[in-house]
CSV table of C-alpha atoms in Angstrom, one decimal:
chain,number,residue,atom,x,y,z
A,19,MET,CA,96.6,73.4,86.9
A,20,ASN,CA,97.4,76.4,89.1
A,21,THR,CA,95.2,79.4,89.2
A,22,ILE,CA,97.8,82.0,90.2
A,23,SER,CA,98.4,84.8,87.7
A,24,THR,CA,101.6,84.4,85.8
A,25,ARG,CA,101.5,87.7,84.0
A,26,ARG,CA,104.5,89.9,84.3
A,27,SER,CA,103.9,92.6,87.0
A,28,THR,CA,103.8,96.2,86.1
A,29,PRO,CA,106.4,98.1,88.1
A,30,ARG,CA,104.7,98.5,91.4
A,31,ARG,CA,101.9,98.3,91.9
A,32,LEU,CA,99.3,97.4,94.5
A,33,GLY,CA,96.5,98.1,92.3
A,34,LEU,CA,92.9,98.9,92.5
A,35,GLY,CA,90.7,100.7,95.0
A,36,LEU,CA,88.8,99.2,97.9
A,37,VAL,CA,86.7,96.2,97.1
A,38,GLY,CA,83.6,95.7,99.2
A,39,GLY,CA,82.9,92.6,101.3
A,40,ILE,CA,80.2,91.4,99.0
A,41,GLY,CA,82.5,91.5,96.0
A,42,ALA,CA,85.3,89.7,97.8
A,43,LEU,CA,82.9,87.0,99.0
A,44,ALA,CA,81.6,86.6,95.5
A,45,LEU,CA,85.1,86.3,94.2
A,46,ALA,CA,85.8,83.6,96.8
A,47,ALA,CA,82.7,81.7,95.5
A,48,CYS,CA,83.9,82.1,91.9
A,49,THR,CA,87.3,80.6,92.7
A,50,GLY,CA,85.7,77.6,94.4
A,51,THR,CA,87.0,78.3,97.9
A,52,GLY,CA,83.6,78.7,99.6
A,53,ASP,CA,82.7,74.9,99.6
A,54,ALA,CA,86.2,73.3,99.5
A,55,GLY,CA,85.4,71.3,102.5
A,56,SER,CA,81.9,70.1,101.6
A,57,GLY,CA,80.5,67.5,99.3
A,58,GLU,CA,81.6,63.9,98.5
A,59,ASN,CA,85.2,64.8,97.9
A,60,GLY,CA,85.4,67.9,100.1
A,61,SER,CA,88.0,66.5,102.5
A,62,SER,CA,90.3,65.5,99.7
A,63,ALA,CA,89.8,68.9,97.9
A,64,ALA,CA,90.6,70.8,101.1
A,65,SER,CA,93.8,68.9,101.7
A,66,SER,CA,95.1,69.2,98.1
A,67,THR,CA,94.2,72.9,97.5
A,68,VAL,CA,95.6,75.8,99.4
A,69,THR,CA,94.1,79.3,98.9
A,70,LEU,CA,96.2,82.4,98.9
A,71,VAL,CA,94.6,85.7,99.7
A,72,THR,CA,96.7,88.5,98.4
A,73,HIS,CA,96.8,91.9,96.6
A,74,ASP,CA,96.1,92.4,92.9
A,75,SER,CA,99.6,92.3,91.8
A,76,PHE,CA,101.0,89.2,93.4
A,77,ASN,CA,103.0,87.4,90.8
A,78,VAL,CA,105.3,84.3,90.5
A,79,SER,CA,106.9,82.7,87.5
A,80,GLU,CA,105.0,79.8,86.2
A,81,ASP,CA,107.9,77.3,86.4
A,82,VAL,CA,108.7,78.3,90.0
A,83,LEU,CA,105.1,77.8,91.1
A,84,ALA,CA,104.7,74.5,89.1
A,85,ALA,CA,107.8,73.1,90.8
A,86,PHE,CA,106.3,73.9,94.2
A,87,GLU,CA,103.0,72.3,93.3
A,88,GLU,CA,104.6,69.2,92.0
A,89,GLU,CA,106.8,68.8,95.1
A,90,SER,CA,104.1,69.6,97.6
A,91,GLY,CA,101.2,67.9,95.9
A,92,LEU,CA,99.2,71.1,96.4
A,93,THR,CA,97.2,73.2,94.0
A,94,VAL,CA,97.5,77.0,94.7
A,95,ARG,CA,94.4,79.2,94.2
A,96,GLN,CA,94.4,83.0,94.5
A,97,ILE,CA,91.9,85.5,95.8
A,98,ALA,CA,92.8,89.1,95.4
A,99,PRO,CA,90.3,91.5,97.1
A,100,GLY,CA,92.3,94.6,96.2
A,101,ASP,CA,95.1,96.8,97.4
A,102,GLY,CA,97.1,96.1,100.6
A,103,GLY,CA,94.7,98.3,102.7
A,104,ALA,CA,91.7,96.6,101.2
A,105,LEU,CA,93.3,93.2,101.8
A,106,VAL,CA,93.5,93.8,105.6
A,107,ASN,CA,90.0,95.2,105.7
A,108,GLN,CA,88.6,92.1,104.0
A,109,LEU,CA,90.6,89.8,106.3
A,110,VAL,CA,89.1,91.5,109.3
A,111,LEU,CA,85.5,91.5,108.0
A,112,THR,CA,85.7,87.8,107.1
A,113,LYS,CA,87.8,86.5,110.0
A,114,ASP,CA,84.9,84.3,111.3
A,115,SER,CA,84.8,82.7,107.8
A,116,PRO,CA,88.2,83.3,106.3
A,117,LEU,CA,88.6,83.7,102.6
A,118,GLY,CA,91.5,81.3,102.4
A,119,ASP,CA,94.4,79.6,104.1
A,120,VAL,CA,97.4,82.0,103.6
A,121,VAL,CA,97.7,85.8,103.2
A,122,PHE,CA,100.5,87.5,101.4
A,123,GLY,CA,100.8,91.3,101.0
A,124,ILE,CA,100.0,92.7,104.5
A,125,ASP,CA,102.6,95.5,104.9
A,126,ASN,CA,104.2,97.2,107.9
A,127,SER,CA,101.7,100.1,107.8
A,128,PHE,CA,98.7,97.7,108.4
A,129,ALA,CA,100.5,94.8,110.0
A,130,THR,CA,99.6,95.6,113.6
A,131,ARG,CA,95.9,95.9,112.8
A,132,ALA,CA,95.9,92.3,111.3
A,133,ILE,CA,97.7,91.0,114.4
A,134,ASP,CA,95.5,92.8,116.9
A,135,GLU,CA,92.3,91.6,115.1
A,136,GLY,CA,93.4,88.0,115.5
A,137,VAL,CA,93.2,87.1,111.8
A,138,LEU,CA,96.5,85.2,111.9
A,139,GLU,CA,97.9,82.0,113.4
A,140,PRO,CA,101.5,82.1,114.7
A,141,TYR,CA,103.9,80.2,112.4
A,142,THR,CA,107.6,80.8,111.7
A,143,PRO,CA,109.0,78.9,108.7
A,144,ALA,CA,112.2,77.0,109.3
A,145,GLY,CA,113.8,78.4,106.2
A,146,LEU,CA,113.4,82.0,107.1
A,147,ALA,CA,116.7,83.9,106.3
A,148,ASP,CA,118.5,85.7,109.1
A,149,SER,CA,118.3,89.0,107.1
A,150,ALA,CA,114.5,88.9,107.5
A,151,ALA,CA,114.7,89.1,111.3
A,152,GLN,CA,115.1,92.9,111.2
A,153,TYR,CA,111.6,93.3,109.8
A,154,ALA,CA,109.8,91.2,112.4
A,155,ILE,CA,106.8,92.9,114.0
A,156,GLY,CA,106.0,92.0,117.6
A,157,ASP,CA,106.8,88.7,119.2
A,158,THR,CA,103.8,86.6,118.1
A,159,GLY,CA,105.4,85.1,115.0
A,160,ALA,CA,102.2,85.7,113.1
A,161,LEU,CA,103.8,87.5,110.1
A,162,THR,CA,106.7,86.4,108.1
A,163,PRO,CA,108.7,89.0,106.1
A,164,ILE,CA,108.8,88.1,102.4
A,165,ASP,CA,110.0,91.2,100.5
A,166,PHE,CA,110.6,94.9,100.9
A,167,GLY,CA,110.9,98.1,98.9
A,168,ASP,CA,110.8,101.9,99.2
A,169,VAL,CA,107.7,103.8,98.4
A,170,CYS,CA,108.9,107.0,96.8
A,171,ILE,CA,107.9,109.8,94.5
A,172,ASN,CA,108.7,109.0,90.9
A,173,ILE,CA,109.2,111.5,88.0
A,174,ASP,CA,109.1,111.3,84.2
A,175,HIS,CA,112.6,112.4,83.1
A,176,ALA,CA,111.4,112.7,79.5
A,177,TRP,CA,108.6,115.1,80.4
A,178,PHE,CA,110.9,117.4,82.4
A,179,GLY,CA,113.6,117.2,79.6
A,180,ASN,CA,111.1,118.2,77.0
A,181,THR,CA,109.5,121.1,79.0
A,182,GLY,CA,112.7,122.5,80.5
A,183,VAL,CA,111.1,122.5,84.0
A,184,THR,CA,113.7,121.6,86.7
A,185,GLU,CA,113.1,118.2,88.2
A,186,PRO,CA,112.0,118.2,91.9
A,187,GLU,CA,114.2,116.4,94.4
A,188,THR,CA,112.6,116.7,97.8
A,189,LEU,CA,109.3,116.7,99.6
A,190,ASP,CA,109.5,120.5,100.0
A,191,ASP,CA,110.0,120.9,96.2
A,192,LEU,CA,106.5,119.4,95.5
A,193,THR,CA,104.8,122.4,97.2
A,194,LYS,CA,106.5,124.9,94.9
A,195,PRO,CA,104.5,126.7,92.2
A,196,GLU,CA,106.4,125.2,89.3
A,197,TYR,CA,105.0,121.8,90.2
A,198,LYS,CA,101.4,122.9,90.5
A,199,ASP,CA,99.0,120.2,89.1
A,200,LEU,CA,101.8,117.8,88.3
A,201,LEU,CA,101.6,115.3,91.2
A,202,VAL,CA,99.3,112.3,91.6
A,203,VAL,CA,99.3,110.2,94.8
A,204,THR,CA,97.1,107.5,96.3
A,205,ASN,CA,94.6,107.7,99.1
A,206,PRO,CA,96.1,106.3,102.4
A,207,ALA,CA,92.6,105.1,103.4
A,208,THR,CA,92.5,102.7,100.5
A,209,SER,CA,96.1,102.2,99.3
A,210,SER,CA,99.1,100.8,101.2
A,211,PRO,CA,101.6,102.9,99.2
A,212,GLY,CA,99.3,105.9,99.9
A,213,LEU,CA,99.6,105.2,103.7
A,214,SER,CA,103.3,104.6,103.3
A,215,PHE,CA,103.7,108.0,101.7
A,216,LEU,CA,101.6,109.6,104.5
A,217,LEU,CA,103.9,108.0,107.0
A,218,ALA,CA,106.9,109.4,105.1
A,219,THR,CA,105.5,112.9,105.5
A,220,ILE,CA,104.9,112.3,109.2
A,221,GLY,CA,108.4,111.1,109.6
A,222,ALA,CA,109.7,114.1,107.7
A,223,TYR,CA,107.6,116.9,109.3
A,224,GLY,CA,106.5,115.4,112.6
A,225,GLU,CA,103.2,115.7,114.4
A,226,ASP,CA,103.3,119.5,114.3
A,227,GLY,CA,104.1,119.8,110.6
A,228,TRP,CA,102.7,117.1,108.4
A,229,VAL,CA,99.1,118.4,108.2
A,230,ASP,CA,100.4,121.8,107.1
A,231,TYR,CA,102.5,120.1,104.5
A,232,TRP,CA,99.5,118.3,103.0
A,233,ALA,CA,97.5,121.5,103.0
A,234,LYS,CA,100.3,123.0,100.8
A,235,LEU,CA,100.2,120.0,98.5
A,236,LYS,CA,96.4,120.4,98.2
A,237,ALA,CA,96.8,124.0,97.4
A,238,ASN,CA,99.4,123.1,94.8
A,239,GLY,CA,96.9,120.8,92.9
A,240,VAL,CA,97.8,117.3,94.1
A,241,LYS,CA,95.5,114.7,92.6
A,242,VAL,CA,94.4,111.8,94.8
A,243,VAL,CA,93.2,108.4,93.4
A,244,ASP,CA,92.2,105.3,95.2
A,245,GLY,CA,94.8,102.8,93.9
A,246,TRP,CA,98.3,102.6,92.6
A,247,SER,CA,97.4,101.3,89.1
A,248,ASP,CA,95.2,104.3,88.4
A,249,ALA,CA,97.9,106.7,89.6
A,250,TYR,CA,100.8,105.0,87.7
A,251,SER,CA,99.1,103.7,84.6
A,252,VAL,CA,96.4,106.3,84.0
A,253,ASP,CA,97.5,109.7,85.4
A,254,PHE,CA,101.3,109.4,85.2
A,255,SER,CA,103.0,110.4,82.0
A,256,GLY,CA,106.0,108.2,82.4
A,257,ALA,CA,104.4,104.7,82.4
A,258,GLU,CA,102.6,104.4,79.1
A,259,GLY,CA,103.3,108.0,78.2
A,260,ASN,CA,99.7,109.0,78.1
A,261,GLY,CA,98.9,110.5,81.5
A,262,PRO,CA,99.0,114.3,82.1
A,263,ARG,CA,101.0,114.3,85.3
A,264,PRO,CA,104.8,113.7,85.3
A,265,ILE,CA,105.1,113.2,89.1
A,266,VAL,CA,103.6,110.1,90.8
A,267,LEU,CA,103.7,108.1,94.0
A,268,SER,CA,105.3,104.7,93.2
A,269,TYR,CA,108.4,102.7,94.2
A,270,ALA,CA,112.2,103.1,94.1
A,271,THR,CA,112.2,100.0,91.9
A,272,SER,CA,109.7,101.3,89.3
A,273,PRO,CA,112.4,102.9,87.1
A,274,ALA,CA,113.8,99.5,86.5
A,275,PHE,CA,110.6,98.8,84.6
A,276,THR,CA,111.1,101.7,82.2
A,277,VAL,CA,114.6,101.0,81.1
A,278,SER,CA,115.4,101.5,77.5
A,279,GLU,CA,115.7,98.5,75.1
A,280,ASP,CA,119.5,98.8,75.1
A,281,GLY,CA,119.6,98.9,78.9
A,282,THR,CA,121.5,102.2,79.1
A,283,SER,CA,118.9,104.6,80.5
A,284,THR,CA,115.4,104.8,82.0
A,285,ARG,CA,112.5,107.1,81.3
A,286,THR,CA,111.6,107.5,84.9
A,287,GLY,CA,113.4,108.1,88.2
A,288,ALA,CA,112.7,107.8,91.9
A,289,LEU,CA,113.3,110.7,94.3
A,290,LEU,CA,115.2,108.8,97.1
A,291,ASP,CA,114.8,111.7,99.6
A,292,THR,CA,111.0,111.1,99.6
A,293,CYS,CA,110.8,107.5,100.6
A,294,PHE,CA,109.2,105.2,103.3
A,295,ARG,CA,110.4,101.6,103.5
A,296,GLN,CA,107.5,99.1,102.9
A,297,VAL,CA,107.8,95.5,104.1
A,298,GLU,CA,105.4,92.8,102.9
A,299,TYR,CA,104.5,89.8,105.0
A,300,ALA,CA,102.8,86.4,104.7
A,301,GLY,CA,101.0,84.5,107.4
A,302,VAL,CA,98.7,81.5,108.0
A,303,LEU,CA,95.1,82.6,108.4
A,304,ALA,CA,93.2,81.7,111.6
A,305,GLY,CA,90.5,79.2,110.8
A,306,ALA,CA,92.2,78.0,107.6
A,307,GLN,CA,90.6,75.0,106.0
A,308,ASN,CA,94.1,73.6,105.1
A,309,PRO,CA,96.5,74.8,107.8
A,310,GLU,CA,99.2,72.2,106.9
A,311,GLY,CA,99.0,73.3,103.3
A,312,ALA,CA,99.2,76.9,104.4
A,313,LYS,CA,102.4,76.3,106.3
A,314,LYS,CA,103.9,74.6,103.2
A,315,LEU,CA,103.0,77.7,101.1
A,316,VAL,CA,104.6,80.1,103.6
A,317,ASP,CA,107.7,77.8,103.6
A,318,PHE,CA,107.7,78.2,99.8
A,319,LEU,CA,107.5,82.0,100.0
A,320,VAL,CA,110.7,82.2,102.0
A,321,SER,CA,112.5,79.5,99.9
A,322,ASP,CA,115.4,80.4,97.7
A,323,ALA,CA,113.3,79.6,94.6
A,324,PHE,CA,110.6,82.1,95.4
A,325,GLN,CA,112.9,84.7,96.8
A,326,ALA,CA,115.0,84.6,93.7
A,327,ASP,CA,111.9,85.3,91.7
A,328,VAL,CA,110.7,88.3,93.7
A,329,ALA,CA,112.7,91.0,91.9
A,330,ASP,CA,111.7,90.1,88.3
A,331,SER,CA,108.2,89.1,89.1
A,332,MET,CA,107.1,91.8,91.6
A,333,TYR,CA,109.8,94.5,91.5
A,334,MET,CA,110.5,94.2,95.2
A,335,TYR,CA,113.7,93.3,97.1
A,336,PRO,CA,113.7,89.8,98.6
A,337,ALA,CA,113.8,89.6,102.4
A,338,ASN,CA,116.7,87.1,101.9
A,339,THR,CA,119.5,89.5,101.1
A,340,ASP,CA,121.8,86.7,100.0
A,341,ILE,CA,119.7,86.4,96.8
A,342,ALA,CA,121.3,87.9,93.7
A,343,LEU,CA,119.5,90.9,92.2
A,344,PRO,CA,119.2,91.9,88.5
A,345,GLU,CA,122.2,93.8,87.4
A,346,SER,CA,120.1,96.8,86.2
A,347,TRP,CA,118.9,97.3,89.8
A,348,VAL,CA,122.3,98.7,90.9
A,349,GLU,CA,121.9,101.7,88.6
A,350,PHE,CA,118.1,102.0,88.1
A,351,ALA,CA,116.5,100.6,91.3
A,352,PRO,CA,118.6,101.5,94.4
A,353,LEU,CA,117.1,101.7,97.8
A,354,SER,CA,116.9,105.0,99.6
A,355,PRO,CA,120.0,105.5,101.8
A,356,LYS,CA,117.8,107.1,104.5
A,357,PRO,CA,114.1,106.5,104.2
A,358,PHE,CA,111.8,108.3,106.6
A,359,GLU,CA,110.7,106.2,109.6
A,360,VAL,CA,107.8,106.0,111.9
A,361,ALA,CA,107.9,103.6,114.9
A,362,PRO,CA,105.5,100.6,114.5
A,363,ALA,CA,104.0,101.5,117.9
A,364,ASP,CA,103.2,105.0,116.8
A,365,ILE,CA,101.5,103.6,113.6
A,366,THR,CA,99.4,101.3,115.8
A,367,ALA,CA,98.4,104.1,118.1
A,368,HIS,CA,97.7,106.8,115.6
A,369,ARG,CA,97.0,105.2,112.2
A,370,ASP,CA,93.3,105.8,112.2
A,371,GLU,CA,93.5,109.4,113.5
A,372,TRP,CA,96.2,110.2,111.0
A,373,ILE,CA,94.0,109.0,108.2
A,374,LYS,CA,91.1,110.9,109.4
A,375,ALA,CA,93.2,114.1,109.7
A,376,TRP,CA,94.5,113.5,106.2
A,377,THR,CA,91.1,113.0,104.8
A,378,SER,CA,89.8,116.2,106.5
A,379,THR,CA,92.7,118.2,105.2
A,380,VAL,CA,93.0,116.8,101.6
A,381,ILE,CA,89.6,115.5,100.7
A,382,GLY,CA,87.4,117.8,102.9
């Protein structure tokens, strides 16, 4: 029996705050990965089980996973040490005794750190779609693009309609007095969408302007939480309808999750002029107990079966662009026509100093 979560994802995502090393290692022990290679049947267990280290909201349909397990003879186990940022932190902290065999969920804002720290083994699956090549990072072949999506500001249409306040459209709008105390975002030090949004503001305002922009957001009452699930499910008014803030950092695909029962409208919307494109990667972990099983699992993640499951299960776009998307996405989950960009080399060179400057400005 597989141990991957088969619940339906909430719209995006990348959930809770930073999980400490002790908690992650305890989780590894609970899932049985810590002694997979020991004991009387340790060798057999290691070869028939492959452990996936991922973020909290990795999801795959039960039948799709079951077909892979039957065909491969593998049992897939999952360890989820937290958000995308926490995920990379844990991989680095445990690289001498890796938590598993495969990682999924490293994104382009943290990818170079994972590569530079040597937590990955080079592997390029034979079935990788040509459309994924544009998202390759470096020339090591250590990370395989699996899916992508735009991190964007989302709004609660119903809240704005009921209050009569004009909906914001741009990053500049968020600093205006009429939107005071209405925005909730995530911390770039603990959240990969938070870091993606920080990069969006750097791409928009440049080295000379982004700190001043965040100072304006702080003065306008922006709330910062550690992880996406707190922002979207607790503070945002548009998800469950219970939060006090009608503007949230989420994804361009999130409005597809709040479509009405008749499919004609959605409660929420993404501001497509506020976005940064996030790409998620998979890779074989250096020191994996089951490297051959790890390669098979990466092959599965780029297969047509898994790629066709990405949109409905994780509300991201599959890296294989030949895969058909849900019809509702054309209207309710379009990508930004021009997301803000920051060169990967600049992210590598300045990520830590940018996060420190953001923390000093916003958190104090």
